[in-house]
Amino acid sequence: KARLRLHAIQALADRVRKSGPSTADFQRTFRQSYWAALIGSSIVAHEGRHVLDQMSFQGDCALADDELEYRAKLSEIRFALLPRLALSSIYSPLFRGTSGHGRANRKLFTEYAEWIEEHPDSVEHFDPTLTPLEQLDRLSDSQFVMIAGSLEPKKTTCPHG
């Protein structure tokens, strides 16, 4: 988790530097960019997905809490300005929990680990002596987005409504 967050912060700092703010403005610009990225993924994409899913799946078609969270977490990664930051905020102590968040986190990280295990040649500096999750930070932002897109559930409408 810490390596993912550090990589995201470094990438953001590099972006901000390239945009050319003065030394005095760097910190302000960095903070604004960081919060925009965090709000964009955790509020706009994640919570927006909840709204859309809850409107689409009502009554007999209502999705279970863990499915709602899983779908929202996929959107959080897919539409993030900084996918590593989005993913690092998902990985939490809830990972082992029995709540909808915990079950969704476990499912998401299990699937990322399976992808890494199935595609070792696609993981930069893959080390077979480490577990797949220990190598999560070796995926690129585009890989995080691509994998999240590939995990997107096929069910997009209610068969009863």
mmCIF file of C-alpha atoms in Angstrom:
data_model
loop_
_atom_site.group_PDB
_atom_site.id
_atom_site.type_symbol
_atom_site.label_atom_id
_atom_site.label_comp_id
_atom_site.label_asym_id
_atom_site.label_seq_id
_atom_site.Cartn_x
_atom_site.Cartn_y
_atom_site.Cartn_z
ATOM 1 C CA LYS A 1 0.000 0.000 0.000
ATOM 2 C CA ALA A 2 2.708 2.479 0.941
ATOM 3 C CA ARG A 3 4.706 1.784 -2.233
ATOM 4 C CA LEU A 4 1.612 2.341 -4.381
ATOM 5 C CA ARG A 5 0.886 5.637 -2.664
ATOM 6 C CA LEU A 6 4.532 6.743 -2.905
ATOM 7 C CA HIS A 7 4.648 5.923 -6.632
ATOM 8 C CA ALA A 8 1.438 7.902 -7.179
ATOM 9 C CA ILE A 9 2.750 10.871 -5.211
ATOM 10 C CA GLN A 10 6.031 10.814 -7.142
ATOM 11 C CA ALA A 11 4.187 10.663 -10.475
ATOM 12 C CA LEU A 12 1.995 13.574 -9.440
ATOM 13 C CA ALA A 13 5.001 15.610 -8.281
ATOM 14 C CA ASP A 14 6.673 14.957 -11.651
ATOM 15 C CA ARG A 15 3.518 16.093 -13.481
ATOM 16 C CA VAL A 16 3.262 19.245 -11.416
ATOM 17 C CA ARG A 17 6.954 20.040 -11.978
ATOM 18 C CA LYS A 18 6.508 19.588 -15.734
ATOM 19 C CA SER A 19 3.572 22.011 -15.715
ATOM 20 C CA GLY A 20 6.073 24.672 -14.664
ATOM 21 C CA PRO A 21 4.812 26.313 -11.485
ATOM 22 C CA SER A 22 7.271 28.504 -9.671
ATOM 23 C CA THR A 23 8.994 27.020 -6.656
ATOM 24 C CA ALA A 24 6.679 29.073 -4.446
ATOM 25 C CA ASP A 25 3.582 27.723 -6.219
ATOM 26 C CA PHE A 26 4.687 24.076 -6.396
ATOM 27 C CA GLN A 27 3.340 23.072 -2.994
ATOM 28 C CA ARG A 28 -0.045 24.741 -3.548
ATOM 29 C CA THR A 29 -0.371 23.288 -7.057
ATOM 30 C CA PHE A 30 0.666 19.842 -5.832
ATOM 31 C CA ARG A 31 -1.896 19.898 -2.990
ATOM 32 C CA GLN A 32 -4.661 21.022 -5.319
ATOM 33 C CA SER A 33 -3.784 18.322 -7.835
ATOM 34 C CA TYR A 34 -3.574 15.644 -5.135
ATOM 35 C CA TRP A 35 -6.997 16.508 -3.731
ATOM 36 C CA ALA A 36 -8.521 16.740 -7.215
ATOM 37 C CA ALA A 37 -7.221 13.245 -7.999
ATOM 38 C CA LEU A 38 -8.401 11.824 -4.678
ATOM 39 C CA ILE A 39 -11.853 13.441 -4.847
ATOM 40 C CA GLY A 40 -12.217 12.469 -8.498
ATOM 41 C CA SER A 41 -11.697 8.788 -7.812
ATOM 42 C CA SER A 42 -13.100 8.299 -4.319
ATOM 43 C CA ILE A 43 -16.082 10.653 -4.531
ATOM 44 C CA VAL A 44 -16.999 11.248 -8.170
ATOM 45 C CA ALA A 45 -16.208 7.800 -9.635
ATOM 46 C CA HIS A 46 -16.850 5.609 -6.577
ATOM 47 C CA GLU A 47 -19.930 7.316 -5.185
ATOM 48 C CA GLY A 48 -21.201 8.096 -8.681
ATOM 49 C CA ARG A 49 -21.112 4.387 -9.484
ATOM 50 C CA HIS A 50 -23.165 3.696 -6.355
ATOM 51 C CA VAL A 51 -25.813 6.147 -7.547
ATOM 52 C CA LEU A 52 -25.954 4.622 -11.019
ATOM 53 C CA ASP A 53 -26.056 1.030 -9.739
ATOM 54 C CA GLN A 54 -28.701 1.768 -7.140
ATOM 55 C CA MET A 55 -30.851 3.437 -9.809
ATOM 56 C CA SER A 56 -30.336 0.533 -12.234
ATOM 57 C CA PHE A 57 -30.744 -2.335 -9.793
ATOM 58 C CA GLN A 58 -33.782 -1.898 -7.574
ATOM 59 C CA GLY A 59 -36.225 -4.210 -5.824
ATOM 60 C CA ASP A 60 -35.677 -7.832 -6.816
ATOM 61 C CA CYS A 61 -32.654 -6.732 -8.830
ATOM 62 C CA ALA A 62 -30.919 -4.852 -6.014
ATOM 63 C CA LEU A 63 -27.250 -5.711 -5.775
ATOM 64 C CA ALA A 64 -25.732 -7.003 -2.547
ATOM 65 C CA ASP A 65 -23.570 -4.551 -0.612
ATOM 66 C CA ASP A 66 -20.332 -6.339 -1.512
ATOM 67 C CA GLU A 67 -21.242 -6.258 -5.227
ATOM 68 C CA LEU A 68 -22.062 -2.535 -5.025
ATOM 69 C CA GLU A 69 -18.710 -1.863 -3.356
ATOM 70 C CA TYR A 70 -16.807 -4.036 -5.801
ATOM 71 C CA ARG A 71 -18.301 -2.254 -8.804
ATOM 72 C CA ALA A 72 -17.630 1.147 -7.225
ATOM 73 C CA LYS A 73 -14.005 0.223 -6.529
ATOM 74 C CA LEU A 74 -13.545 -0.832 -10.162
ATOM 75 C CA SER A 75 -14.880 2.551 -11.287
ATOM 76 C CA GLU A 76 -12.657 4.280 -8.765
ATOM 77 C CA ILE A 77 -9.587 2.714 -10.418
ATOM 78 C CA ARG A 78 -10.768 2.885 -14.046
ATOM 79 C CA PHE A 79 -11.554 6.600 -13.986
ATOM 80 C CA ALA A 80 -8.825 7.793 -11.639
ATOM 81 C CA LEU A 81 -6.352 10.477 -12.605
ATOM 82 C CA LEU A 82 -3.860 8.487 -10.519
ATOM 83 C CA PRO A 83 -4.902 4.803 -10.510
ATOM 84 C CA ARG A 84 -2.155 3.869 -8.015
ATOM 85 C CA LEU A 85 -3.479 6.448 -5.569
ATOM 86 C CA ALA A 86 -7.017 5.152 -6.031
ATOM 87 C CA LEU A 87 -5.923 1.570 -5.459
ATOM 88 C CA SER A 88 -3.799 2.484 -2.445
ATOM 89 C CA SER A 89 -6.814 4.101 -0.803
ATOM 90 C CA ILE A 90 -8.870 0.935 -1.332
ATOM 91 C CA TYR A 91 -6.357 -1.377 0.305
ATOM 92 C CA SER A 92 -7.123 -1.006 3.978
ATOM 93 C CA PRO A 93 -7.632 -2.887 7.222
ATOM 94 C CA LEU A 94 -11.087 -3.761 5.854
ATOM 95 C CA PHE A 95 -9.349 -6.220 3.520
ATOM 96 C CA ARG A 96 -9.989 -9.041 5.960
ATOM 97 C CA GLY A 97 -13.343 -7.720 7.115
ATOM 98 C CA THR A 98 -16.740 -9.275 6.582
ATOM 99 C CA SER A 99 -18.474 -6.046 5.611
ATOM 100 C CA GLY A 100 -19.363 -5.287 1.998
ATOM 101 C CA HIS A 101 -16.212 -3.173 1.784
ATOM 102 C CA GLY A 102 -14.057 -5.968 3.193
ATOM 103 C CA ARG A 103 -15.457 -8.632 0.868
ATOM 104 C CA ALA A 104 -15.138 -6.313 -2.144
ATOM 105 C CA ASN A 105 -11.536 -5.439 -1.224
ATOM 106 C CA ARG A 106 -10.642 -9.114 -0.835
ATOM 107 C CA LYS A 107 -12.244 -9.988 -4.188
ATOM 108 C CA LEU A 108 -10.539 -7.104 -5.980
ATOM 109 C CA PHE A 109 -7.073 -7.862 -4.626
ATOM 110 C CA THR A 110 -7.488 -11.592 -5.201
ATOM 111 C CA GLU A 111 -8.297 -10.864 -8.838
ATOM 112 C CA TYR A 112 -5.335 -8.514 -9.217
ATOM 113 C CA ALA A 113 -3.074 -11.186 -7.698
ATOM 114 C CA GLU A 114 -4.487 -13.780 -10.094
ATOM 115 C CA TRP A 115 -3.835 -11.468 -13.046
ATOM 116 C CA ILE A 116 -0.227 -10.975 -11.959
ATOM 117 C CA GLU A 117 0.202 -14.726 -11.515
ATOM 118 C CA GLU A 118 -1.259 -15.394 -14.986
ATOM 119 C CA HIS A 119 0.789 -12.654 -16.718
ATOM 120 C CA PRO A 120 4.253 -12.638 -15.099
ATOM 121 C CA ASP A 121 5.903 -11.528 -18.356
ATOM 122 C CA SER A 122 3.731 -8.377 -18.298
ATOM 123 C CA VAL A 123 4.908 -7.353 -14.825
ATOM 124 C CA GLU A 124 8.016 -5.214 -14.772
ATOM 125 C CA HIS A 125 10.802 -6.942 -12.796
ATOM 126 C CA PHE A 126 8.532 -9.859 -11.868
ATOM 127 C CA ASP A 127 10.116 -11.939 -9.124
ATOM 128 C CA PRO A 128 8.808 -15.518 -8.812
ATOM 129 C CA THR A 129 10.074 -15.692 -5.221
ATOM 130 C CA LEU A 130 7.579 -13.014 -4.141
ATOM 131 C CA THR A 131 3.810 -13.308 -3.871
ATOM 132 C CA PRO A 132 1.736 -11.561 -6.534
ATOM 133 C CA LEU A 133 0.442 -8.966 -4.064
ATOM 134 C CA GLU A 134 3.991 -8.079 -3.062
ATOM 135 C CA GLN A 135 4.481 -7.096 -6.697
ATOM 136 C CA LEU A 136 1.316 -5.064 -7.126
ATOM 137 C CA ASP A 137 3.323 -1.840 -7.243
ATOM 138 C CA ARG A 138 5.182 -3.140 -10.296
ATOM 139 C CA LEU A 139 2.090 -2.740 -12.456
ATOM 140 C CA SER A 140 1.788 0.473 -14.434
ATOM 141 C CA ASP A 141 -1.125 2.876 -14.137
ATOM 142 C CA SER A 142 -2.361 1.726 -17.540
ATOM 143 C CA GLN A 143 -2.254 -1.901 -16.355
ATOM 144 C CA PHE A 144 -4.299 -1.035 -13.246
ATOM 145 C CA VAL A 145 -6.916 0.595 -15.474
ATOM 146 C CA MET A 146 -6.886 -2.222 -18.045
ATOM 147 C CA ILE A 147 -7.243 -4.921 -15.386
ATOM 148 C CA ALA A 148 -10.098 -3.065 -13.674
ATOM 149 C CA GLY A 149 -11.835 -2.776 -17.049
ATOM 150 C CA SER A 150 -11.418 -6.498 -17.674
ATOM 151 C CA LEU A 151 -12.971 -7.257 -14.277
ATOM 152 C CA GLU A 152 -16.034 -5.109 -14.936
ATOM 153 C CA PRO A 153 -19.154 -7.256 -14.358
ATOM 154 C CA LYS A 154 -21.090 -8.106 -17.485
ATOM 155 C CA LYS A 155 -24.431 -7.536 -15.726
ATOM 156 C CA THR A 156 -25.344 -3.945 -16.558
ATOM 157 C CA THR A 157 -29.142 -4.069 -16.384
ATOM 158 C CA CYS A 158 -31.767 -5.875 -14.393
ATOM 159 C CA PRO A 159 -33.270 -8.856 -16.215
ATOM 160 C CA HIS A 160 -36.595 -8.239 -14.423
ATOM 161 C CA GLY A 161 -36.905 -4.517 -15.139
#
